[in-house]
Tab-separated table of C-alpha atoms and ligand atoms in Angstrom:
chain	number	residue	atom	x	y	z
A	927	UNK	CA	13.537	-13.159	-17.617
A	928	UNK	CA	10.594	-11.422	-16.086
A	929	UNK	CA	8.190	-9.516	-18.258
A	930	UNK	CA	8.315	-6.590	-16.028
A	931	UNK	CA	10.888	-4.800	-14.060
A	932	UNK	CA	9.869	-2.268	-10.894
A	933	UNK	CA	12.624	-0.015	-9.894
A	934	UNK	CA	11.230	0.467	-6.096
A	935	UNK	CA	9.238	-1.566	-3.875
A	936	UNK	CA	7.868	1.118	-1.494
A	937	UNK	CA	3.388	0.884	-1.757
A	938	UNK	CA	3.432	2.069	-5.195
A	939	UNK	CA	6.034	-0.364	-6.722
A	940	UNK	CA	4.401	-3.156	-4.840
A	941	UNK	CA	0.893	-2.119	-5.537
A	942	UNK	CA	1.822	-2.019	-9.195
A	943	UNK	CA	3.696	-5.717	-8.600
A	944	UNK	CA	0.470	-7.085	-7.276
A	945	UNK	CA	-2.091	-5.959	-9.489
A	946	UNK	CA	0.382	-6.992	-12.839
A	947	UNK	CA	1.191	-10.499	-11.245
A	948	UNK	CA	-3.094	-11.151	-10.490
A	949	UNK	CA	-3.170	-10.495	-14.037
A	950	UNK	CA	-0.421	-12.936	-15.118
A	951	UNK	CA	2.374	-11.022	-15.515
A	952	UNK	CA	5.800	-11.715	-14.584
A	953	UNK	CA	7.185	-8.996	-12.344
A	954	UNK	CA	10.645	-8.502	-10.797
A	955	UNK	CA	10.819	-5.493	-8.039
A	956	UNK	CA	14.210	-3.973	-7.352
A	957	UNK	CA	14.849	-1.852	-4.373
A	958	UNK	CA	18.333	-0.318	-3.330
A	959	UNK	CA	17.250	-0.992	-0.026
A	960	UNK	CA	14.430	-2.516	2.118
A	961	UNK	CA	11.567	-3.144	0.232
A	962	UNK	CA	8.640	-0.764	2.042
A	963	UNK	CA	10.735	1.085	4.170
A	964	UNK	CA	10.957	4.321	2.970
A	965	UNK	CA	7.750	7.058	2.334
A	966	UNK	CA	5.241	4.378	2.202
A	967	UNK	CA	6.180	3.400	5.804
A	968	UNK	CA	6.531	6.271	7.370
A	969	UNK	CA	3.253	7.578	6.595
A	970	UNK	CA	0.304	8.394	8.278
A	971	UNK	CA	-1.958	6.197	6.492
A	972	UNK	CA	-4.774	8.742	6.155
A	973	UNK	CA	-7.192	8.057	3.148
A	974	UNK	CA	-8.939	11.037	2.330
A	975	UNK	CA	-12.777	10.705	0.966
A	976	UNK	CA	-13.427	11.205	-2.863
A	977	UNK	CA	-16.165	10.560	-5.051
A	978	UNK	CA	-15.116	9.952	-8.865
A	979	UNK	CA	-18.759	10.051	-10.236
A	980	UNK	CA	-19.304	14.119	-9.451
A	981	UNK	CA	-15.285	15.321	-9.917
A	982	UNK	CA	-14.523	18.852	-11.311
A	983	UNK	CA	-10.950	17.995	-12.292
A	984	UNK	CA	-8.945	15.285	-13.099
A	985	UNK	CA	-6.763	15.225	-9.879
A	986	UNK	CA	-10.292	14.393	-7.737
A	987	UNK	CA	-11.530	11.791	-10.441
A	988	UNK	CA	-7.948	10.496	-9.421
A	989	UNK	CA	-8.531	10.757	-6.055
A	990	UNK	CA	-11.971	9.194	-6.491
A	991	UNK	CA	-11.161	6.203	-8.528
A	992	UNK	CA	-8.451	5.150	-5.578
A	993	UNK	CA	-11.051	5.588	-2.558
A	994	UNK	CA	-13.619	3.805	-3.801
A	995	UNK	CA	-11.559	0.502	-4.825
A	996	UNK	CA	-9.793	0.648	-0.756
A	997	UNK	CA	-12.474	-1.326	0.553
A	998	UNK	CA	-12.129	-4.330	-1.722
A	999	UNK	CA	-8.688	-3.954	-2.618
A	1000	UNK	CA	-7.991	-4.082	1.850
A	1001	UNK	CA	-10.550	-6.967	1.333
A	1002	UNK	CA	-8.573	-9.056	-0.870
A	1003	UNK	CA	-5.141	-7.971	0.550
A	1004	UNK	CA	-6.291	-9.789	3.768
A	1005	UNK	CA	-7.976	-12.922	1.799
A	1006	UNK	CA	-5.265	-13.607	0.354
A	1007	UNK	CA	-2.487	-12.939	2.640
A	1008	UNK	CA	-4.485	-12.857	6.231
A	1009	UNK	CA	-3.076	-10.160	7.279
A	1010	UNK	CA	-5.211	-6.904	7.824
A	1011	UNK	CA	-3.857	-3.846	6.757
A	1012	UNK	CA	-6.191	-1.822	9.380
A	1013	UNK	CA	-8.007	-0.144	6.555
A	1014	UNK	CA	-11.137	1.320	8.589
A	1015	UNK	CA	-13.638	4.048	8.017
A	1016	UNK	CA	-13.084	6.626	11.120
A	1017	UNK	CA	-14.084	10.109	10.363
A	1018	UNK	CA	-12.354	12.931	10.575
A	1019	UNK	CA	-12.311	16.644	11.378
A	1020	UNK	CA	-10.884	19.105	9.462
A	1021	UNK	CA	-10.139	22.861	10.743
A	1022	UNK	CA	-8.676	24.612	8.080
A	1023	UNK	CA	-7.521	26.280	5.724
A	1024	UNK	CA	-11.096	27.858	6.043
A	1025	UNK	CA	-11.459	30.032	9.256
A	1026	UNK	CA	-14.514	31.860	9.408
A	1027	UNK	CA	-17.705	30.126	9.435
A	1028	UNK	CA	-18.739	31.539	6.201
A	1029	UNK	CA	-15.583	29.602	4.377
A	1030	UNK	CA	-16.293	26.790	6.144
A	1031	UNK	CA	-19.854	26.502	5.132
A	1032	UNK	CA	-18.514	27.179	1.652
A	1033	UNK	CA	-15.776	24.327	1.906
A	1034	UNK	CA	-18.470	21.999	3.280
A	1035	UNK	CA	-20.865	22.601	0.060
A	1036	UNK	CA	-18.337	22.240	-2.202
A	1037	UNK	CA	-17.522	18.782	-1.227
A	1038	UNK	CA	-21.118	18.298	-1.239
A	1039	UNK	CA	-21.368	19.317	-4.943
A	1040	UNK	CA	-18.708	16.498	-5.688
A	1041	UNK	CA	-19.886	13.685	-4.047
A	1042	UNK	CA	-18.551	13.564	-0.497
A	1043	UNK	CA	-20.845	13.736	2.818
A	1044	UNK	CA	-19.366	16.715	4.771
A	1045	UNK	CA	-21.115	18.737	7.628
A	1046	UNK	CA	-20.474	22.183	8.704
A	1047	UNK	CA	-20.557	21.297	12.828
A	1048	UNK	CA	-20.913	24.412	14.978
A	1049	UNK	CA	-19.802	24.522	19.495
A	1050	UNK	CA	-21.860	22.053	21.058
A	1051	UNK	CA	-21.998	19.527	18.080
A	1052	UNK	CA	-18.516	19.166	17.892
A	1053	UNK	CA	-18.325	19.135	21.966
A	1054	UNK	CA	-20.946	16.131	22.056
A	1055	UNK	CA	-18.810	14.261	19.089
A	1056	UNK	CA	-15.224	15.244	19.990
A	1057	UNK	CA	-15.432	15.582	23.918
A	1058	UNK	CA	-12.143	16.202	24.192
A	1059	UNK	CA	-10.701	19.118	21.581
A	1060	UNK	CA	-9.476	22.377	22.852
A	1061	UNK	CA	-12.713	24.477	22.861
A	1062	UNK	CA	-10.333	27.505	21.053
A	1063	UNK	CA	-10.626	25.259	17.699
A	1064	UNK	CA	-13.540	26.111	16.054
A	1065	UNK	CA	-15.738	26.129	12.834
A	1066	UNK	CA	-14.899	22.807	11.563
A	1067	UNK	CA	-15.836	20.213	8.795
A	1068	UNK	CA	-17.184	16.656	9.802
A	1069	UNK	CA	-16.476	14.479	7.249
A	1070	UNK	CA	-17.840	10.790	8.366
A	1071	UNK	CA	-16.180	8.980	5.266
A	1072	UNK	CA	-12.274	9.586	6.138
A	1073	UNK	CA	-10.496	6.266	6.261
A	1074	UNK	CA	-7.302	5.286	7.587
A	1075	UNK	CA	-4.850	2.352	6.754
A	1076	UNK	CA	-1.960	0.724	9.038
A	1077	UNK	CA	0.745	1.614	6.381
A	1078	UNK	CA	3.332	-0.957	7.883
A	1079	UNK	CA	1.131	-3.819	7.972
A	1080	UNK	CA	-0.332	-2.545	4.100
A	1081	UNK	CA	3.497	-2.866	2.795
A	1082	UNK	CA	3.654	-6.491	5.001
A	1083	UNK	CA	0.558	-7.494	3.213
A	1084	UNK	CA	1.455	-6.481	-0.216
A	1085	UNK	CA	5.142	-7.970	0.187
A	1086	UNK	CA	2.989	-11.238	0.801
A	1087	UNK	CA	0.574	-10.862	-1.969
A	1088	UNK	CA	3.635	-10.146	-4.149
A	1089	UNK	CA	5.751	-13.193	-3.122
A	1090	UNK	CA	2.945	-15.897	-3.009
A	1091	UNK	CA	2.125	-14.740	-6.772
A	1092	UNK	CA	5.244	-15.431	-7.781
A	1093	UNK	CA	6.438	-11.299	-7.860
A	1094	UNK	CA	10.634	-12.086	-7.482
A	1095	UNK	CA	11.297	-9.902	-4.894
A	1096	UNK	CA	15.330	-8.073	-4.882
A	1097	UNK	CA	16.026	-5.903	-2.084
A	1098	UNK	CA	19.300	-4.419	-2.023
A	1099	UNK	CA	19.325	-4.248	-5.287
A	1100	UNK	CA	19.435	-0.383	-6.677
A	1101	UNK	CA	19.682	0.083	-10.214
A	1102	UNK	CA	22.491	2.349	-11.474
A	1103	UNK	CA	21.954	2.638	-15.168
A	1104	UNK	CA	19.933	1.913	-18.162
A	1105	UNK	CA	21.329	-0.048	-21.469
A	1106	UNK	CA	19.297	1.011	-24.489
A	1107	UNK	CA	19.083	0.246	-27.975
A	1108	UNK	CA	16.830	1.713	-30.747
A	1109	UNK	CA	14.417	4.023	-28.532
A	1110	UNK	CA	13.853	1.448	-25.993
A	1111	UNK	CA	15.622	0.013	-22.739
A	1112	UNK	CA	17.093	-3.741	-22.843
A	1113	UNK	CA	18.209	-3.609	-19.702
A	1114	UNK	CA	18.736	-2.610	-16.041
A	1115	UNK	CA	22.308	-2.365	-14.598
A	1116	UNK	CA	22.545	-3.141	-10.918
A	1117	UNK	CA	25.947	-3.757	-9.113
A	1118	UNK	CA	25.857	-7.344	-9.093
A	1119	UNK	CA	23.397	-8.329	-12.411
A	1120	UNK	CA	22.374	-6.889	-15.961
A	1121	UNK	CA	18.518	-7.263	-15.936
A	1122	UNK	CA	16.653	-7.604	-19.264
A	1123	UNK	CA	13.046	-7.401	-19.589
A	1124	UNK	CA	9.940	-6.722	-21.970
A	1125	UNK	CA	9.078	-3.216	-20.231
A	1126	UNK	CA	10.221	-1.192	-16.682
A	1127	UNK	CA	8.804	1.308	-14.396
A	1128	UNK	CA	10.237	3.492	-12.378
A	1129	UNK	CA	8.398	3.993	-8.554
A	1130	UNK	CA	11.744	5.062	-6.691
A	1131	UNK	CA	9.466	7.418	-5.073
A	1132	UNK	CA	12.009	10.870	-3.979
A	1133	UNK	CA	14.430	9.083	-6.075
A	1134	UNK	CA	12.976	8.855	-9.323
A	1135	UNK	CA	14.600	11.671	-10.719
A	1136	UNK	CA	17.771	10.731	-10.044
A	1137	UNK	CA	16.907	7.271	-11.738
A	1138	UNK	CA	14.935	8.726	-14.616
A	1139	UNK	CA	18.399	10.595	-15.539
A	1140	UNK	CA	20.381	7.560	-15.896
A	1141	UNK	CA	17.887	6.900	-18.824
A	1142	UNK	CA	18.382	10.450	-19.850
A	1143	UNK	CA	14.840	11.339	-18.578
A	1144	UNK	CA	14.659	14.836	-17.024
A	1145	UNK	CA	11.016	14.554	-14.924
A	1146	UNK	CA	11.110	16.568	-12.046
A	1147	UNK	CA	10.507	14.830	-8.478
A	1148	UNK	CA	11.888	16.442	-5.368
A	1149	UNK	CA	12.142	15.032	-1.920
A	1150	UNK	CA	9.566	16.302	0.509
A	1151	UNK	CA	10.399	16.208	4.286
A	1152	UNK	CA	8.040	15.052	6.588
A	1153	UNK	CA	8.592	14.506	10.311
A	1154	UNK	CA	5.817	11.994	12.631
A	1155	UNK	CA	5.630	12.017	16.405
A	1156	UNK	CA	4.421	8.861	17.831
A	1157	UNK	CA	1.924	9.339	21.198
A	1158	UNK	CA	0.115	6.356	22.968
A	1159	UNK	CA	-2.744	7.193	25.556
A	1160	UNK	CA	-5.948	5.178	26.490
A	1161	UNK	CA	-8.134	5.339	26.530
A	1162	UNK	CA	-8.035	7.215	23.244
A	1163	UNK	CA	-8.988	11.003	23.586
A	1164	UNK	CA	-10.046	10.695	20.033
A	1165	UNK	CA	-11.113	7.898	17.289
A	1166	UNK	CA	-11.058	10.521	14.376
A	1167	UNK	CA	-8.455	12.231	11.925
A	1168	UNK	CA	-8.411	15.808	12.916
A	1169	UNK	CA	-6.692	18.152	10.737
A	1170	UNK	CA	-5.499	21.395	10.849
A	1171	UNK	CA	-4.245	22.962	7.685
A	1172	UNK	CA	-1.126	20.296	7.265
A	1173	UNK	CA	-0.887	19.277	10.896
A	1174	UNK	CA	-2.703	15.806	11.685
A	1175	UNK	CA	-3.696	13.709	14.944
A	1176	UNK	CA	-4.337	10.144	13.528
A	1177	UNK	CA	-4.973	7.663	16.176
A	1178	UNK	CA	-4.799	3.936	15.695
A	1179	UNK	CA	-7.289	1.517	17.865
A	1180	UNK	CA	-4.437	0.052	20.233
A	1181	UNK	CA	-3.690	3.646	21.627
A	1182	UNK	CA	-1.171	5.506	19.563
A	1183	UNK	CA	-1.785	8.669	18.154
A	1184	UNK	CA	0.483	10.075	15.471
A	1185	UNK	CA	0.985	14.005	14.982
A	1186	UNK	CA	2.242	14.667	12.129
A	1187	UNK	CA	3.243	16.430	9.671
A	1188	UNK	CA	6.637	18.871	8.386
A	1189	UNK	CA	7.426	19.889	5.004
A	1190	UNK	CA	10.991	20.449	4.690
A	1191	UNK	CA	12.914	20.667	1.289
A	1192	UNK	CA	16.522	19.397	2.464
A	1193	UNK	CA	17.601	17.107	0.130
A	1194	UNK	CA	17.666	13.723	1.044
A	1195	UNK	CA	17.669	14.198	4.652
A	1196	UNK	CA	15.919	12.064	6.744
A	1197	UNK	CA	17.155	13.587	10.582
A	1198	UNK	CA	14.529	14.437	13.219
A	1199	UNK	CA	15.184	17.641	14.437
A	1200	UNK	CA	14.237	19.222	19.087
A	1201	UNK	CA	12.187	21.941	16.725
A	1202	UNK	CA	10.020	20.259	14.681
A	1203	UNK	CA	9.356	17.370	16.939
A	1204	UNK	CA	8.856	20.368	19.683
A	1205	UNK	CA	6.377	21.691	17.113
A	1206	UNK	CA	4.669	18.941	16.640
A	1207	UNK	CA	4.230	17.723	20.442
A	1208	UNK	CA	3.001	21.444	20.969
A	1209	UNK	CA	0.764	21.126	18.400
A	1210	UNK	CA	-0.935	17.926	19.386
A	1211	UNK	CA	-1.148	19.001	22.845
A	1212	UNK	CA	-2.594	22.448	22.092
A	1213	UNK	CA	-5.361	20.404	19.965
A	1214	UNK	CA	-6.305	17.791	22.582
A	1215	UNK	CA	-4.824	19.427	25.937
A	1216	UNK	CA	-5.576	15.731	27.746
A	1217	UNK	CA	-2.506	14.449	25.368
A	1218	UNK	CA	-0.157	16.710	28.061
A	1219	UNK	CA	0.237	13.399	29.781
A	1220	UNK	CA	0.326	10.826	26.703
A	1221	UNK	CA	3.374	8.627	26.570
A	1222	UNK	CA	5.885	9.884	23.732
A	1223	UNK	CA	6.908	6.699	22.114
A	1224	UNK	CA	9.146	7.955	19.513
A	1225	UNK	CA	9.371	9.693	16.230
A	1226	UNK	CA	10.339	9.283	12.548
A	1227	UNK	CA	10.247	11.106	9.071
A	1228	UNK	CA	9.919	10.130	5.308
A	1229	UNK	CA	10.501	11.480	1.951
A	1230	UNK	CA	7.583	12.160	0.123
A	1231	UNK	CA	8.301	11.982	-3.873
A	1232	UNK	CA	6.937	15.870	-4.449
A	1233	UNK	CA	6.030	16.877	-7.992
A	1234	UNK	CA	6.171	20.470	-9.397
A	1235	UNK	CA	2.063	20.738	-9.078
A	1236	UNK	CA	1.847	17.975	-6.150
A	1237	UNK	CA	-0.110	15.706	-8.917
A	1238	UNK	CA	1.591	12.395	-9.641
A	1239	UNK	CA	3.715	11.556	-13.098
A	1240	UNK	CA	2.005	8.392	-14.160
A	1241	UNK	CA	2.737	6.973	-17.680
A	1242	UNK	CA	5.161	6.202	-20.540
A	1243	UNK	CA	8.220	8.693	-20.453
A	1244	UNK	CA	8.724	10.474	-24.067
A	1245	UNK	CA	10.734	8.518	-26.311
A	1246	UNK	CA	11.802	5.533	-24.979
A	1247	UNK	CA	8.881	2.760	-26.210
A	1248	UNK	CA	8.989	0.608	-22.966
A	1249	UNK	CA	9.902	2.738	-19.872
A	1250	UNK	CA	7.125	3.870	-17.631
A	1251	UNK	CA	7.003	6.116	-14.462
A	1252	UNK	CA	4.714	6.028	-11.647
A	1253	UNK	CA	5.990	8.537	-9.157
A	1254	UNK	CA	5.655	11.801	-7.621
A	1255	UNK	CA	2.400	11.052	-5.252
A	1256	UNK	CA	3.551	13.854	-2.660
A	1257	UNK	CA	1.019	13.417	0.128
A	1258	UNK	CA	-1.135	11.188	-1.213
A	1259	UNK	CA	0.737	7.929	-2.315
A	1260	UNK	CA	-0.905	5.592	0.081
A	1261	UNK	CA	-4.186	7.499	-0.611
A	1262	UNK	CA	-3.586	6.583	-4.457
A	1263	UNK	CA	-1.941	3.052	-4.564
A	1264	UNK	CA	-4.674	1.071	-5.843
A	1265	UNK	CA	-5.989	3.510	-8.956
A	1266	UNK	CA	-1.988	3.771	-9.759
A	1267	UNK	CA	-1.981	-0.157	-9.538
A	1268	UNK	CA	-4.978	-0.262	-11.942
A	1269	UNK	CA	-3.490	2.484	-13.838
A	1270	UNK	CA	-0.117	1.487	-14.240
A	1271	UNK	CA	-1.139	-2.645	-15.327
A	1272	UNK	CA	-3.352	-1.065	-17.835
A	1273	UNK	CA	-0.795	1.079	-19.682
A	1274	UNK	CA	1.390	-1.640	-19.538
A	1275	UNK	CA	-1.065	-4.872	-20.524
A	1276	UNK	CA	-1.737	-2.521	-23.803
A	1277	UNK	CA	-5.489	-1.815	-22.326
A	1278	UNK	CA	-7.025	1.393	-22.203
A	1279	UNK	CA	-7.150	3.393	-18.984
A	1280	UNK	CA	-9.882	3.841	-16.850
A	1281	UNK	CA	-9.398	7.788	-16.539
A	1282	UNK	CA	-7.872	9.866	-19.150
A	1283	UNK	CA	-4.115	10.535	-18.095
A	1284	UNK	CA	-3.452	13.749	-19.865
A	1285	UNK	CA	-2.821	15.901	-16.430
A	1286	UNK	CA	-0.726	12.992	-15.035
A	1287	UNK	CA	1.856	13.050	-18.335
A	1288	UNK	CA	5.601	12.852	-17.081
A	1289	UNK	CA	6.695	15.231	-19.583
A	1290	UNK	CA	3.636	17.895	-18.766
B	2092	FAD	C1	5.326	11.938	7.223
B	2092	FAD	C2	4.548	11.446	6.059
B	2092	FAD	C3	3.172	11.306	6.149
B	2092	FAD	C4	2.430	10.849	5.049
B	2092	FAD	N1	1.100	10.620	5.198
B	2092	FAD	C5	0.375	10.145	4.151
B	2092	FAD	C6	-0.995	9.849	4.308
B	2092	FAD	O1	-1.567	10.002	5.381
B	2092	FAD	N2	-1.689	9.386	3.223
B	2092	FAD	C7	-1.083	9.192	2.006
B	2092	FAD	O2	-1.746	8.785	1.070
B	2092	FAD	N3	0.240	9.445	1.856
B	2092	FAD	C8	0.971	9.914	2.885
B	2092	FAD	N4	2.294	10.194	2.727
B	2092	FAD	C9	2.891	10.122	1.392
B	2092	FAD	C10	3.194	8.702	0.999
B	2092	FAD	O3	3.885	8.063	2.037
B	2092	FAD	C11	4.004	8.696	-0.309
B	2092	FAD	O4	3.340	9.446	-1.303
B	2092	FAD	C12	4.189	7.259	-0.806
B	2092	FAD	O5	4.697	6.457	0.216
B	2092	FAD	C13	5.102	7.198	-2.008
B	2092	FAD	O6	5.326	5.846	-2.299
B	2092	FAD	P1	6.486	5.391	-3.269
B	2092	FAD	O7	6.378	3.929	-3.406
B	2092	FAD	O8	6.444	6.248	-4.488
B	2092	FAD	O9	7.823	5.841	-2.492
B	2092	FAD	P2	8.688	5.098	-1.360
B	2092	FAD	O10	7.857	4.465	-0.348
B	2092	FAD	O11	9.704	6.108	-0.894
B	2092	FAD	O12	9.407	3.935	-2.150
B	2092	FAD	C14	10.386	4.181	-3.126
B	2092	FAD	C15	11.347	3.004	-3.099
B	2092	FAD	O13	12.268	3.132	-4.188
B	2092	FAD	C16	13.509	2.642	-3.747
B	2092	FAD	N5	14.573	3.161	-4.617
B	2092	FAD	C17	15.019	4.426	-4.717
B	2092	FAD	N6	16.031	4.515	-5.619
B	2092	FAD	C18	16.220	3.262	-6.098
B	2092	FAD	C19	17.126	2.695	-7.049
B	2092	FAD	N7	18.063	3.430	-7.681
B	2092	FAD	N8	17.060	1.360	-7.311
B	2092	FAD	C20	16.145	0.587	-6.676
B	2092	FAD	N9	15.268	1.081	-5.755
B	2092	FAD	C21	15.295	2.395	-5.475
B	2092	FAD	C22	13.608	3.141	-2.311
B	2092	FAD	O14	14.545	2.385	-1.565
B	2092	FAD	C23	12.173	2.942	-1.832
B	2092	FAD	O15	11.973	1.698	-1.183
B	2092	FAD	C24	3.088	10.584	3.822
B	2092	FAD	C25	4.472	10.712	3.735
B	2092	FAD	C26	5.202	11.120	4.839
B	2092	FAD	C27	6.694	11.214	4.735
C-alpha cells in the first residue's frame, strides 16, 4: 500500500509525485488516461518572471516562490534523469493590455516596485532588438527575465524522475469513487482495483470537479479551452515571447514557433476549429509579417483546469481529514509546478508551508 495516492499525472500530479518520493514517501499516481497528455502537454511552456521577496498579494508571492526554484528544480530534473526539459531564460515582449505609452510606463514601474526587471522600450529600441515585428505594434514592455520550458520533454523528465524513485506509475487507471469511513477516505475505487492509502490528492486538472464530487466535494473547476498553432521557420524571426493581451508567439531553438492562445468555455471539448486556428495564423502573421511564409506544422488544444478567480485550489478539502486538492492552475500550471510540489509535500509531510495558503483554500 502506498502512502500516497495522486488522482492525475498531468505536471502537477507528477510534480507533486516527485517532490513526495525525494522526500521518502511512497506515492502511487493514477491517471484515466496517458499520464502527461492532457493541459500540461499542450501548453506553451511560458514561465512568466516573479519576484517573491517584493509581492503585493499572495497570488505574486505564489508566482514568485515557483520562478525562482525553475532553475534548480530544471537542474536536477536533468541530473537525475538526463533529459533537459529546455527550461531557458529568453525574454519576452509584452504589448498589452496597456496601450498608450503612459500605461505602459505605468505597467513597467509597477513590476519594478515588485521585483522584476522590466523596460518601457520606445520605436527604434524595439526595431534594433526585435528586427522583425510589424512596426504597427507599439509601446511595449521588455522584460529580459521571461523563461520558457519544453512542456513535453518536462512531463518525459518528471515521468522518469517519478519511476526511478520508485513513484508506481497507473495509467489508464481513472478513479470513479471514493470509500469513506469516519470523516476520512480509505480508499479509491477504480474499475479494475480498490486502492487504500494513508492520504490522496486530487490534480485531475479540468476534471477535478467532477472527481471532487464523487467524495461529495463541491470545489468549482471548469474546463478552459485553449487552441495552439504550430509554425516552423529558420532562421527564427524571433528568440523572444511576445505577447499581446492573451495571444502569444513562443518560439523554440530548433525553429518552431507556437501562436497561441483561445479561451473557449465548451465543456470538455477538445476540437480545433478553420476559425480559431484562422485567428490565430492571422494573428501571428500580422505580428511578425515574415511568418507569411513559415511552414504550418499542425495544431492542438488543451483544457486548462480554470478556477472561479483564475487562482489555484491548493490544500486539504473541508471535512474529510486526509483528502487534498491541488488543482485549478488556469494559465499558469506549468508556471507553478514546482511551488505546488513544495506546497503540496509540505501539507501532506505535516510541515508548515512556506507561504501562507489562506487565498488558495478549496472551500474559499
Ligand atoms: C493552450 C494552452 C497553453 C498553456 N500555456 C501555458 C503556459 O505557457 N504556461 C503555464 O504555466 N501554463 C500554461 N497552460 C496551462 C497549463 O497547461 C495547466 O495549468 C496545467 O497543465 C495544469 O496541469 P494539471 O496537471 O492540473 O492538469 P492536466 O495536465 O490536464 O492533468 C490532469 C490529469 O488528470 C487526469 N484525470 C482526470 N480525471 C481523472 C480521473 N477520474 N482519474 C484519474 N485521472 C484523471 C487526466 O487524464 C490528466 O492526465 C496552458 C494550457 C493550454 C491549454
Amino acid at each position: 500500500m502506498s502512502d500516497i495516492v495522486l488522482i492525475g499525472g498531468g505536471v502537477i500530479g507528477l510534480s507533486i509525485a516527485y517532490e513526495l518520493a525525494t522526500h521518502g514517501a511512497s506515492v502511487r499516481v493514477l491517471d484515466q488516461s496517458q499520464l502527461g497528455q492532457e493541459s500540461s502537454w499542450a501548453g506553451a511552456g511560458m514561465i512568466t518572471p516573479a519576484n517573491p521577496e517584493h509581492a503585493p498579494s499572495p497570488e505574486i508571492r505564489l508566482r514568485g516562490e515557483s520562478f525562482v526554484r525553475w532553475p534548480d528544480w530544471a537542474a536536477r530534473l536533468r541530473e537525475e534523469t538526463g533529459i533537459d526539459t529546455g527550461f531557458a531564460c529568453c525574454g519576452g515582449i509584452g504589448f498589452a493590455p496597456y496601450h498608450s505609452k503612459v500605461e505602459a510606463t505605468a505597467l513597467a514601474k509597477k513590476l519594478r516596485n515588485e521585483g522584476v526587471r522590466a523596460e518601457r522600450l520606445d520605436s527604434p529600441q524595439l526595431r534594433n532588438l526585435e528586427p522583425h515585428l510589424n512596426p504597427a505594434f507599439s509601446d511595449p514592455i521588455y522584460l529580459p527575465d521571461y523563461c520558457q520550458v519544453r512542456n513535453p520533454r518536462l512531463l518525459k523528465a518528471l515521468l522518469a524522475a517519478c519511476a526511478a524513485r520508485g513513484v508506481k506509475l497507473s495509467p489508464g487507471m481513472p478513479a470513479i469513487g471514493f470509500e469513506q469511513q469516519a470523516g476520512r477516505v480509505t480508499a479509491i475505487r477504480t474499475p479494475t482495483e480498490v486502492i487504500s492509502a494513508g492520504q490522496f490528492v486530487v490534480c485531475s486538472g479540468a476534471w477535478s470537479q467532477t472527481v471532487l464530487a464523487q467524495a461529495g466535494c463541491q470545489i468549482s473547476v471548469e474546463p478552459v479551452h485553449g487552441q495552439i498553432v504550430l509554425l516552423d521557420m529558420l532562421p527564427l524571426p524571433t528568440r523572444r515571447i511576445i505577447e499581446v493581451g492573451s495571444r502569444y508567439i513562443v518560439p523554440r531553438a530548433d525553429g518552431h514557433l507556437l501562436v497561441g492562445s483561445t479561451e473557449e468555455s465548451i465543456g470538455f471539448n477538445k476540437r480545433n476549429t478553420a476559425e480559431a486556428v484562422a485567428e490565430l495564423i492571422r494573428f501571428g502573421c500580422e505580428l511578425i509579417p515574415s511568418l507569411k511564409s513559415a511552414r504550418l506544422e499542425r495544431c492542438w488544444s488543451g483544457l486548462r483546469p480554470g478556477s472561479p478567480n483564475g487562482l489555484p485550489h491548493l490544500g486539504r478539502v473541508p471535512a474529510i481529514d486526509n483528502l487534498f486538492v491541488a488543482a485549478g492552475h488556469f494559465r499558469a500550471g506549468l508556471m507553478l509546478s514546482p511551488i505546488t510540489a513544495v506546497l503540496l509535500r509540505q501539507l501532506l509531510l505535516g510541515e508548515t508551508p512556506t507561504i501562507c495558503l489562506d487565498d488558495f483554500e478549496p472551500h474559499r
